[in-house]
Coordinates of C-alpha atoms in Angstrom, one line a residue:
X1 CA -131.9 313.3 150.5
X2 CA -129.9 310.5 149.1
X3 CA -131.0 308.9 146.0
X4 CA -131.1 305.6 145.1
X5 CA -128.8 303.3 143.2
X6 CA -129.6 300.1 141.1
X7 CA -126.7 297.5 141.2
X8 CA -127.5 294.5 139.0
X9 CA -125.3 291.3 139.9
X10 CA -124.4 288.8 137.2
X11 CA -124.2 285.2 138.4
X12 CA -122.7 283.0 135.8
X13 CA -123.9 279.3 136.0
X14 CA -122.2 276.0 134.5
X15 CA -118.4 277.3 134.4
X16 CA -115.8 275.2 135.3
X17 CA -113.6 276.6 137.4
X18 CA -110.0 277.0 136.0
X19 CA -106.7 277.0 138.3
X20 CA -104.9 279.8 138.7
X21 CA -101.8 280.1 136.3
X22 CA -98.6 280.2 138.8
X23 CA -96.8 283.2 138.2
X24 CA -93.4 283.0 137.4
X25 CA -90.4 283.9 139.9
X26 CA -87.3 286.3 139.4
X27 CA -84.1 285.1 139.7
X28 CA -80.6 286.4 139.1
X29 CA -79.5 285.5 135.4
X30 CA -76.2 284.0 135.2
X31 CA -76.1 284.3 131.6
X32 CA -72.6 284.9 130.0
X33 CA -71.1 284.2 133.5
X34 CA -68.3 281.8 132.2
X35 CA -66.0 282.2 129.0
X36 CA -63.6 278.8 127.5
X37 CA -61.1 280.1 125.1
X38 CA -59.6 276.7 123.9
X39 CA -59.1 274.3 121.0
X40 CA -62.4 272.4 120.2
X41 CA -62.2 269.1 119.0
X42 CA -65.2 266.5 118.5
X43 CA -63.8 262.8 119.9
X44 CA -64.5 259.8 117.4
X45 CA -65.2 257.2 119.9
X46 CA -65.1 253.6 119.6
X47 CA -64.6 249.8 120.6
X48 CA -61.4 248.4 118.6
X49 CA -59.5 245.1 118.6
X50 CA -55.9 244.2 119.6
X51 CA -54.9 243.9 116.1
X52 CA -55.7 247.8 115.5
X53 CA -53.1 248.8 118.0
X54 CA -50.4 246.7 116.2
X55 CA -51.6 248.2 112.7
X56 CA -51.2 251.6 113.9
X57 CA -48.6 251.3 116.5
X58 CA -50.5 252.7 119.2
X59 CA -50.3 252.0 123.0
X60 CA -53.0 251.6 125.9
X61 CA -53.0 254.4 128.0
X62 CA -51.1 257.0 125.7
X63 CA -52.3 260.4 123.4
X64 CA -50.4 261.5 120.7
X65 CA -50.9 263.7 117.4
X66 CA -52.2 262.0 114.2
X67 CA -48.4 262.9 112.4
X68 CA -48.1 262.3 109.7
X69 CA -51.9 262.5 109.2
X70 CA -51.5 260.3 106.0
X71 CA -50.6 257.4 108.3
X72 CA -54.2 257.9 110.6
X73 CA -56.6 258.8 108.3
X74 CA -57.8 255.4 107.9
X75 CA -58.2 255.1 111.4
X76 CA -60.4 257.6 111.8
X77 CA -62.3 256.2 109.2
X78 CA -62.7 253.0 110.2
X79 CA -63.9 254.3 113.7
X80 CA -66.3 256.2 111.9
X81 CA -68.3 253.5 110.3
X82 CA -67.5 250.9 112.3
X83 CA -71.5 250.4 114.7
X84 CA -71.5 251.7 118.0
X85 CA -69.6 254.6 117.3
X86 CA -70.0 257.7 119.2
X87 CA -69.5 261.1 118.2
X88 CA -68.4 263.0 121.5
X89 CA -67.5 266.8 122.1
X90 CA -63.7 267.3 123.2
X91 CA -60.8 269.2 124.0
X92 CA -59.5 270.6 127.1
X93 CA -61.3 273.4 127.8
X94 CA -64.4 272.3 126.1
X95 CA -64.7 269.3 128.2
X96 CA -64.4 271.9 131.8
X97 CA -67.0 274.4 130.3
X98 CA -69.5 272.0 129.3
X99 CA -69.4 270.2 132.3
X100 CA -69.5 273.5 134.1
X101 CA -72.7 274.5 132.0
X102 CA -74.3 271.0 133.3
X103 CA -73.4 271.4 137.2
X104 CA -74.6 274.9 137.0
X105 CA -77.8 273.5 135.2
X106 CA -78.3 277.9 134.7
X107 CA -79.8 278.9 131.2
X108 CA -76.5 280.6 128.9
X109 CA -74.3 280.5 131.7
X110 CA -71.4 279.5 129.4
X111 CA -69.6 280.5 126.6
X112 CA -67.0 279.3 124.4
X113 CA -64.4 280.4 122.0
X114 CA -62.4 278.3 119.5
X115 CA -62.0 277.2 115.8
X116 CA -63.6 274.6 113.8
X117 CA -63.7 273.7 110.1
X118 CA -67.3 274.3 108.0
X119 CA -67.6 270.7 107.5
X120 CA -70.1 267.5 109.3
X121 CA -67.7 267.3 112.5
X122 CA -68.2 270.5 112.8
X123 CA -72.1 270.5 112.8
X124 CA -71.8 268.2 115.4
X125 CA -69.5 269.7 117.6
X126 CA -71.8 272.7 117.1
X127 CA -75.3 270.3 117.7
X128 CA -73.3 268.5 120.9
X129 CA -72.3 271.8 122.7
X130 CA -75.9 273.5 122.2
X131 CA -77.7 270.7 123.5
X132 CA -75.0 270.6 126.4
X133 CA -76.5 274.6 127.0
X134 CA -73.2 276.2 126.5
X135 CA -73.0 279.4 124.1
X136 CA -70.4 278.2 121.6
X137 CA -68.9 280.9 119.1
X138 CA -66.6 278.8 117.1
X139 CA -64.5 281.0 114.6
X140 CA -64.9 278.9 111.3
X141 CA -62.2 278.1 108.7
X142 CA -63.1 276.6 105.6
X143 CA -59.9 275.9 104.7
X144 CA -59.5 272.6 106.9
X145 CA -61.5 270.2 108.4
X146 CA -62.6 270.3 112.2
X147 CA -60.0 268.8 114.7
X148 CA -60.7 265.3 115.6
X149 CA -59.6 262.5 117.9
X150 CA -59.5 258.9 117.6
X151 CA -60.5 257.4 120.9
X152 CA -59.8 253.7 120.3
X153 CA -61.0 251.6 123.4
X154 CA -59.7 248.3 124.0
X155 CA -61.5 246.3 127.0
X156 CA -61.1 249.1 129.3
X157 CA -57.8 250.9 128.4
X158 CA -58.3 254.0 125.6
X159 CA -55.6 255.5 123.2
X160 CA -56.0 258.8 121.7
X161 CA -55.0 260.0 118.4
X162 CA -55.0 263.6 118.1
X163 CA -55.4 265.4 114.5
X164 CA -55.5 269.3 116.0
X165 CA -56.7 270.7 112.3
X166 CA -58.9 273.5 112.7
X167 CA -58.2 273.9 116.7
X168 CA -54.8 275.0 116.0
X169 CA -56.1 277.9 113.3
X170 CA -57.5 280.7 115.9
X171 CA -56.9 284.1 115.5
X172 CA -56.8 287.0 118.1
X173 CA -59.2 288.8 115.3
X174 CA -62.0 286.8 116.2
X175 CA -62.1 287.5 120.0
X176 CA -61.6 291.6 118.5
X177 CA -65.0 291.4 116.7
X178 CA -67.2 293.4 119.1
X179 CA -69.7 291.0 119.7
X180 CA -67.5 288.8 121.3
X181 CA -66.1 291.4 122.8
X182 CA -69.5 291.6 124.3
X183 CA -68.9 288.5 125.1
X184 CA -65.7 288.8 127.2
X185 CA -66.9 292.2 128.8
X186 CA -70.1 290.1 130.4
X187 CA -68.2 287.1 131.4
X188 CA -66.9 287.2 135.1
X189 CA -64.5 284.2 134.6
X190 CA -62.4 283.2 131.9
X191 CA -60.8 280.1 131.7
X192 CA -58.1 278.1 129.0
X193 CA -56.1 275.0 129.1
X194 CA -52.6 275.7 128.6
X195 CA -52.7 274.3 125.3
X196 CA -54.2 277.3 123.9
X197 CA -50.7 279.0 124.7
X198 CA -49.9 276.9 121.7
X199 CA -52.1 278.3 119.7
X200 CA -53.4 282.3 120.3
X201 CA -51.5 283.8 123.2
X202 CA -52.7 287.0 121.8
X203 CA -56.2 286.2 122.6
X204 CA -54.8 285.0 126.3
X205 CA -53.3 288.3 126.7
X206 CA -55.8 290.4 126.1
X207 CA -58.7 287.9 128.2
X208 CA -56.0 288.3 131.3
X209 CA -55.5 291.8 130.8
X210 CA -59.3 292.4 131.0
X211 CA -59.5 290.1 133.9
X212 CA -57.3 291.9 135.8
X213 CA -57.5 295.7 134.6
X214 CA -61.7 295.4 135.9
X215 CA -61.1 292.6 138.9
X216 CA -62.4 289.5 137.1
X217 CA -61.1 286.0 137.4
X218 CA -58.7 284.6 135.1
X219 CA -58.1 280.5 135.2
X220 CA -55.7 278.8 133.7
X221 CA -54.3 275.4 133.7
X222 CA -51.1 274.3 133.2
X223 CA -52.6 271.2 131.1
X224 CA -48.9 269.1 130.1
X225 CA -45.6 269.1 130.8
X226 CA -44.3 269.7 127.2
X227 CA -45.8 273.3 127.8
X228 CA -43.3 273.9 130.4
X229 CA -40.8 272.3 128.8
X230 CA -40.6 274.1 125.4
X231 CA -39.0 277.4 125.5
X232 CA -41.3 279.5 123.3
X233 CA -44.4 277.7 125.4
X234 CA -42.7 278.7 128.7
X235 CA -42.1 282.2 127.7
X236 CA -46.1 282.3 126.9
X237 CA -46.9 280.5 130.3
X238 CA -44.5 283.3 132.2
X239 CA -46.1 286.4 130.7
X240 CA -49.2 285.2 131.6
X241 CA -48.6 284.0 134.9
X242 CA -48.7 287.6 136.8
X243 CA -52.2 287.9 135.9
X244 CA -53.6 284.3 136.7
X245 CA -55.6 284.3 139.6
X246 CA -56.6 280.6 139.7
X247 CA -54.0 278.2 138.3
X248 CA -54.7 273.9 138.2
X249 CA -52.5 271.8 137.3
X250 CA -52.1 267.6 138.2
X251 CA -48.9 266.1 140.5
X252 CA -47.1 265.9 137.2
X253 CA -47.3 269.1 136.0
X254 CA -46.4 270.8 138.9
X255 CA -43.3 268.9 139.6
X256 CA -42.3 269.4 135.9
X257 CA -42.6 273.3 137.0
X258 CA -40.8 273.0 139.5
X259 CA -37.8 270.6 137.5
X260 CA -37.7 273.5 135.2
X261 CA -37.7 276.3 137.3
X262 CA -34.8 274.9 139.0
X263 CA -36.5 274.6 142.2
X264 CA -35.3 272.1 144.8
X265 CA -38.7 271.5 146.2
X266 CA -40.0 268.0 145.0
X267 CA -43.4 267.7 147.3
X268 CA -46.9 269.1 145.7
X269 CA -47.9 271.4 149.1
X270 CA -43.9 273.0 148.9
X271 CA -44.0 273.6 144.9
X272 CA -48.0 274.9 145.1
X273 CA -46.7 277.2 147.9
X274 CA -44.1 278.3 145.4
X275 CA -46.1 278.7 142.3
X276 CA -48.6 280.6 144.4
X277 CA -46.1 283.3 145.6
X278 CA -44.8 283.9 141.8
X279 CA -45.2 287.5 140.7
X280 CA -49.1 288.8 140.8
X281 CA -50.7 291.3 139.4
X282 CA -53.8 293.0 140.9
X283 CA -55.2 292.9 144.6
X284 CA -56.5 288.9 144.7
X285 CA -53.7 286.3 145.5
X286 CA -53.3 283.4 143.4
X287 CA -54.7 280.3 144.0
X288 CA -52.9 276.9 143.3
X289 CA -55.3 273.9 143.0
X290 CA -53.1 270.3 142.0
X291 CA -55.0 267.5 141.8
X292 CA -53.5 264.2 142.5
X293 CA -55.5 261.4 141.3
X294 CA -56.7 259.7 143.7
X295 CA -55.2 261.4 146.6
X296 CA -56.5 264.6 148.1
X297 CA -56.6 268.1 146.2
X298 CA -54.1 270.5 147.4
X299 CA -55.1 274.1 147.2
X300 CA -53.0 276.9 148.4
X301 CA -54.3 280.1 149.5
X302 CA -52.3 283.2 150.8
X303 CA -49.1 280.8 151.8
X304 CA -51.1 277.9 153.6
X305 CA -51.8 274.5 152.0
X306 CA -55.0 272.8 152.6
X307 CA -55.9 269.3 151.4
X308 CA -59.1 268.8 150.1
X309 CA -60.7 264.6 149.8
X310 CA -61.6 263.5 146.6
X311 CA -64.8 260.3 145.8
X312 CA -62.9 257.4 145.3
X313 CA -64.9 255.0 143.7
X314 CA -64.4 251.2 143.7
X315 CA -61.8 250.2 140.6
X316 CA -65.0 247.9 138.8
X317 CA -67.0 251.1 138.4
X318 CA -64.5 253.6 136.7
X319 CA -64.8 253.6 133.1
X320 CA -62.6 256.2 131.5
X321 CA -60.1 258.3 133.4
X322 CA -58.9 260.8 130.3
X323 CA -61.3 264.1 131.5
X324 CA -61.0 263.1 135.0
X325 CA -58.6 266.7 135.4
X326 CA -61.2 268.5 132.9
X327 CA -64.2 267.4 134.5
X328 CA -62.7 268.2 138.1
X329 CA -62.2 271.7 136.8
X330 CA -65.6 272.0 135.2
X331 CA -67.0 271.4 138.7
X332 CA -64.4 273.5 140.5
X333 CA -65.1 276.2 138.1
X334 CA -68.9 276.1 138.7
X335 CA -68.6 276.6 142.3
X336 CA -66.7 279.5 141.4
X337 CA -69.5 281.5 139.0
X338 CA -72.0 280.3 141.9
X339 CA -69.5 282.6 144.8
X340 CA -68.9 279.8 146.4
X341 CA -66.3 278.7 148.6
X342 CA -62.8 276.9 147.9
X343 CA -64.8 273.8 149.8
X344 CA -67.7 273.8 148.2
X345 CA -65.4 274.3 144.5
X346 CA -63.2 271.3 145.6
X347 CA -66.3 268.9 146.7
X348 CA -68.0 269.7 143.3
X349 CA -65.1 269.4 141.3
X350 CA -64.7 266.2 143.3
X351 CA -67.9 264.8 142.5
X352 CA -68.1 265.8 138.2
X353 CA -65.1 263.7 138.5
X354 CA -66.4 261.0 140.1
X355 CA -69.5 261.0 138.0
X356 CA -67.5 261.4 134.6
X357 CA -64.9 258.8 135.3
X358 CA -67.6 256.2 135.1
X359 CA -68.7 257.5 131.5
X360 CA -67.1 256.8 128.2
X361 CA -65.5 260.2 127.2
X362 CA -66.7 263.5 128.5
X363 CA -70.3 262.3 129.0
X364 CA -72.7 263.2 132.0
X365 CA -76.1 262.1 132.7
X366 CA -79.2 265.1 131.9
X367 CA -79.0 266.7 135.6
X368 CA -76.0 266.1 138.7
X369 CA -77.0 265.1 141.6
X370 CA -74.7 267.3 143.5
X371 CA -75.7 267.9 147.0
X372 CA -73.0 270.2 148.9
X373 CA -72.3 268.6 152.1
X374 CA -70.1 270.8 154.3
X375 CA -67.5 269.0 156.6
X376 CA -65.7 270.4 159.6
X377 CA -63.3 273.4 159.1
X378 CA -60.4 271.5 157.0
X379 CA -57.3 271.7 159.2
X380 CA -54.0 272.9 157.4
X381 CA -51.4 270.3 157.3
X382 CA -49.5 269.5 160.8
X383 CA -46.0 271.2 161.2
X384 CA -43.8 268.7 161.5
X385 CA -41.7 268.2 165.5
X386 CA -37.9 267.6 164.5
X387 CA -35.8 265.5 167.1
X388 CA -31.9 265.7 167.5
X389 CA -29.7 262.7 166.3
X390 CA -29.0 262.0 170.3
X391 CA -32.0 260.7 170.4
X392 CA -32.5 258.5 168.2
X393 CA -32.2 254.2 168.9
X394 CA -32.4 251.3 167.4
X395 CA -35.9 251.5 166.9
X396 CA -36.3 255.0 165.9
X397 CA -39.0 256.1 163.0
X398 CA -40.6 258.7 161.5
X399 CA -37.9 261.0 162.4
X400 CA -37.8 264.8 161.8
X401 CA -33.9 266.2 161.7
X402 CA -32.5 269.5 160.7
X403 CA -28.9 268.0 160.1
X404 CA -25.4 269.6 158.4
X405 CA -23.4 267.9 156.3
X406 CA -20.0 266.6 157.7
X407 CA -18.4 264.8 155.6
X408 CA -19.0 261.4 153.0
X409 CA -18.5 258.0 153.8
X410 CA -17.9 254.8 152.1
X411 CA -19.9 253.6 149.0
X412 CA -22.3 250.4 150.6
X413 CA -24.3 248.4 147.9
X414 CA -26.2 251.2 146.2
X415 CA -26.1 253.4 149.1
X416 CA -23.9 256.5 149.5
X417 CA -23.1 257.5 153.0
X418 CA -22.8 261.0 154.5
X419 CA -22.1 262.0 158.2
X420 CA -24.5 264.5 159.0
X421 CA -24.7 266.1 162.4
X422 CA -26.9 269.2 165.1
X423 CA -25.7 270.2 168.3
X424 CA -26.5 266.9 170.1
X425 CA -24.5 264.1 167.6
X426 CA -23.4 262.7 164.3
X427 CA -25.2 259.8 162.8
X428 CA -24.3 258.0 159.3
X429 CA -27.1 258.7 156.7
X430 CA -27.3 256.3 153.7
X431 CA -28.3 257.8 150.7
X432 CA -29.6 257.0 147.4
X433 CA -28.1 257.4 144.1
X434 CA -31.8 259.8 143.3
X435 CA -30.7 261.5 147.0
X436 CA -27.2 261.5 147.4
X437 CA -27.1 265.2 145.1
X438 CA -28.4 267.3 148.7
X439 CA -25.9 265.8 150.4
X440 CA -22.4 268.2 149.6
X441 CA -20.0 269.3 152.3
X442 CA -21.6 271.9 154.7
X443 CA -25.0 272.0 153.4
X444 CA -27.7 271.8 155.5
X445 CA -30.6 269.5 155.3
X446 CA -34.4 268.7 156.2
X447 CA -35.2 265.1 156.8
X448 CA -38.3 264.4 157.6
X449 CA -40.3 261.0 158.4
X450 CA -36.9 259.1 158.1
X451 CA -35.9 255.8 160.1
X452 CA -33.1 253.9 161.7
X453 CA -32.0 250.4 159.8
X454 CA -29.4 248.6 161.8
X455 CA -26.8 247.2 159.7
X456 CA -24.3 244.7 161.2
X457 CA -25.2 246.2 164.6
X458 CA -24.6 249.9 164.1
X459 CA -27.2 252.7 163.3
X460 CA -27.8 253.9 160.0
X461 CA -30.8 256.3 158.7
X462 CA -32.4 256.0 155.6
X463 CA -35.1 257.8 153.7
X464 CA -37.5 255.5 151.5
X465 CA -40.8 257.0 149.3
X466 CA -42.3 258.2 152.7
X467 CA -39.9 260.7 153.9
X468 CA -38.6 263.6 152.6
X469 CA -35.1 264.7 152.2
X470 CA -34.7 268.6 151.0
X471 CA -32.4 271.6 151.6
X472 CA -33.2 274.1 154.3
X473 CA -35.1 276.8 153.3
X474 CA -37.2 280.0 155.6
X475 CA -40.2 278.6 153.9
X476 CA -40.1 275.2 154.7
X477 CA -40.6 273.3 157.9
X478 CA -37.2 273.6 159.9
X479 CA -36.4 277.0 158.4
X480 CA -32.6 277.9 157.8
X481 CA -30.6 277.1 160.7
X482 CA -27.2 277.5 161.5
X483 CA -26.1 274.1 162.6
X484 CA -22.6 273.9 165.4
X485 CA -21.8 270.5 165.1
X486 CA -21.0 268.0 167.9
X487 CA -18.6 266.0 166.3
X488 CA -17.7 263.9 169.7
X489 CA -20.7 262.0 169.8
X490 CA -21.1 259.5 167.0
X491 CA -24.2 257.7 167.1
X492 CA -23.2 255.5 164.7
X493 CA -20.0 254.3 166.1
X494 CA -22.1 252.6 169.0
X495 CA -22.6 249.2 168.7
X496 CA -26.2 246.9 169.5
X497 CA -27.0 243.5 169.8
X498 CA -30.1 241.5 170.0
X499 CA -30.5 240.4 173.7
X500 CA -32.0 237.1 173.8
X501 CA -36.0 236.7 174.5

């Protein structure tokens, strides 16, 4: 027999009902991702007259070092407490991580090493980067003052005074301390502005030795051509290179490489072709990415160039152009900690650009507005179809010729002129005083998007800022070839005339 069990029911009356709390979601942390290693420097930034550029013999458009300081102190000052000033976290590498921390819009994604002074700059470098969300641990020397620069903006061209200070005090004993250590061990990419070569190459060694002893990335960029250009700075930049997986660099920088290298390549995709096949370390293949203002980024990848478009924005709406290259980086970079693409990197380094451009130093709004919008495949660039001299006419352009050197010709105007020949013909080729150097007997030579000129009825071809006039190399479009000369037909000896309408 089954007994019985009393159940007593509770009804509560009069409750207001209460909505469920949402439970929070998981997500991957991307905490530590990204590690700067660079010379911080908090930008004094403000609106100046005329007559300050005269008083401290300073021009639009340039950046130099506050030396002797004695002579720039007062401008500081006077930017200081003049109103509207703003107080602005700087430098290189800085500028790239914060605005990598503010694309990625990930708690802690960022860190950042470098030296400051114990002094108000420095709190405020310190208060900028924090609210910016990245992870600064600045090394701090009491001995000097924080490194500063003078941003003097006249209507809407900027000069920059630099006083380095503390920035230039960093020691490889700070990045040995084993909680930054920690630091480096967590991070998956590390990334410095060339001008920290000047600085601690000890600490860059060690970062790119990590990076490539346990298959991180290492990023660096090669930031000015002085760093190429200096011997001791060179020497840095070259014992690094093997281990850089990611290098940037602008149009200017990368033909300085190339000028001191002694290379004879003088087009960005040849010379990032080059500095992408320069000695590497590890299994990943560098990657060259040279910006170019306003003209497409080109990246090369594993030998093959690809250019990637940039925003151009209407001339009225830029503001400030000096962290165009860090900001582009920033972006790139945060594509990168994301495992993105190189198209997704390049758009999103495209657009922090874009949006910091129109900002008075390296300032963003609270939250991009990045949206990824993928394009079809990007093509690599077209090989170029070379002709032979016989076929060439009075109207001839954009002309492609592998061509050997036969001989030089007669000094016209500022022109130099060579015979050059291939199998087919020889045609005169007028050179400039900047181009005539390729030109010695025997040597073989790529010209590419030449034309004809006629002069006093007879053929010439010149090269002007379009075309491209190079020695032949295996690497380049045209190869090496060994040239036979026809010597018999002279395209140049033939003689035109208008005919009459």
């Amino acid at each position: 027999v089954w007994g019985q069990t009393q159940v007593t029911v509770l009804v509560l009356k009069n409750q207001t009902s209460r909505p469920l709390k949402e439970m929070p979601e998981w997500e991957v942390s991307f905490a530590g991702q990204l590690l700067g290693m660079g010379n911080p420097l908090l930008d004094i930034s403000n609106k100046v007259e005329k007559e300050t550029f005269e008083k401290y013999e300073i021009k639009p458009g340039d950046a130099i070092l506050a030396e002797p300081f004695e002579k720039y102190k007062p401008l500081f000052e006077e930017l200081a407490e003049k109103e509207g000033v703003q107080y602005i976290a700087g430098g290189a590498t800085q500028n790239s991580i914060r605005v990598a921390q503010w694309m990625l819009q990930k708690k802690n994604a960022t860190s950042y090493f470098g030296c400051i002074g114990k002094d108000e700059n420095g709190t405020k470098l310190e208060e900028q980067c924090k609210e910016d969300g990245v992870n600064c641990v600045y090394m701090i020397d009491e001995s000097v003052a924080t490194g500063t620069c003078a941003t003097c903006i006249l209507d809407k061209e900027r000069s920059l005074v630099t006083n380095l200070s503390a920035a230039n005090n960093y020691k490889v004993d700070h990045l040995k301390k084993p909680e930054n250590m920690a630091i480096l061990d967590k991070a998956k990419i590390v990334y410095s502005a060339g001008f920290f070569m000047t600085v601690c190459p000890e600490a860059m060694e060690i970062a790119s030795t990590l990076c490539n002893k346990e298959g991180k990335t290492y990023c660096l960029n090669l930031s000015a051509p002085f760093l190429m250009e200096v011997p001791p700075f060179k020497a840095t930049l070259d014992k690094t290179m093997p281990k850089v997986d990611f290098l940037f660099g602008n149009e200017t920088e990368a033909a300085t490489y190339a000028k001191v290298a002694g290379w004879s390549e003088t087009d960005v995709p040849a010379i990032a072709k080059k500095l992408a096949a320069l000695p590497k370390e590890g299994d990943k293949p560098r990657t060259v990415v040279i910006t170019q203002g306003s003209n497409p980024t080109c990246v090369c990848v594993n030998g093959e160039v690809t250019e990637y478009p940039i925003f151009k924005l209407p001339a009225k709406k830029v503001v400030d152009t000096n962290g165009a290259g860090d900001s582009y980086v920033g972006g790139f970079l945060s594509g990168l900690v994301l495992g993105k693409g190189m198209h997704y990197c390049c758009q999103a380094g495209a657009y922090a650009a874009s949006v910091i451009v129109q900002q008075s130093g390296c300032t963003f709004p609270k939250t991009p507005k990045f949206s990824y919008r993928p394009p079809p495949q990007p093509k690599p660039l077209k090989k170029p179809k070379f002709t032979t001299v016989a076929k060439m006419n009075p109207e001839s352009k954009g002309l492609n010729l592998m061509v050997k050197v036969v001989k030089a010709g007669e000094v016209r105007d500022i022109y130099s002129e060579f015979v050059v020949g291939d199998k087919s013909g020889v045609v005169t080729f007028s050179a400039t005083e900047a181009q005539k150097g390729h030109f010695k007997d025997g040597a073989v030579i790529r010209l590419q998007n030449t034309k004809v000129v006629m002069v006093k009825g007879f053929i010439r071809v010149v090269a002007d800022k379009w075309s491209m006039v190079a020695p032949a190399a295996e690497d380049a479009p045209g190869g090496a070839p060994e040239i036979e000369v026809n010597s018999d037909k002279d395209i140049s000896a033939v003689e035109y005339e208008l005919t009459q309408a």
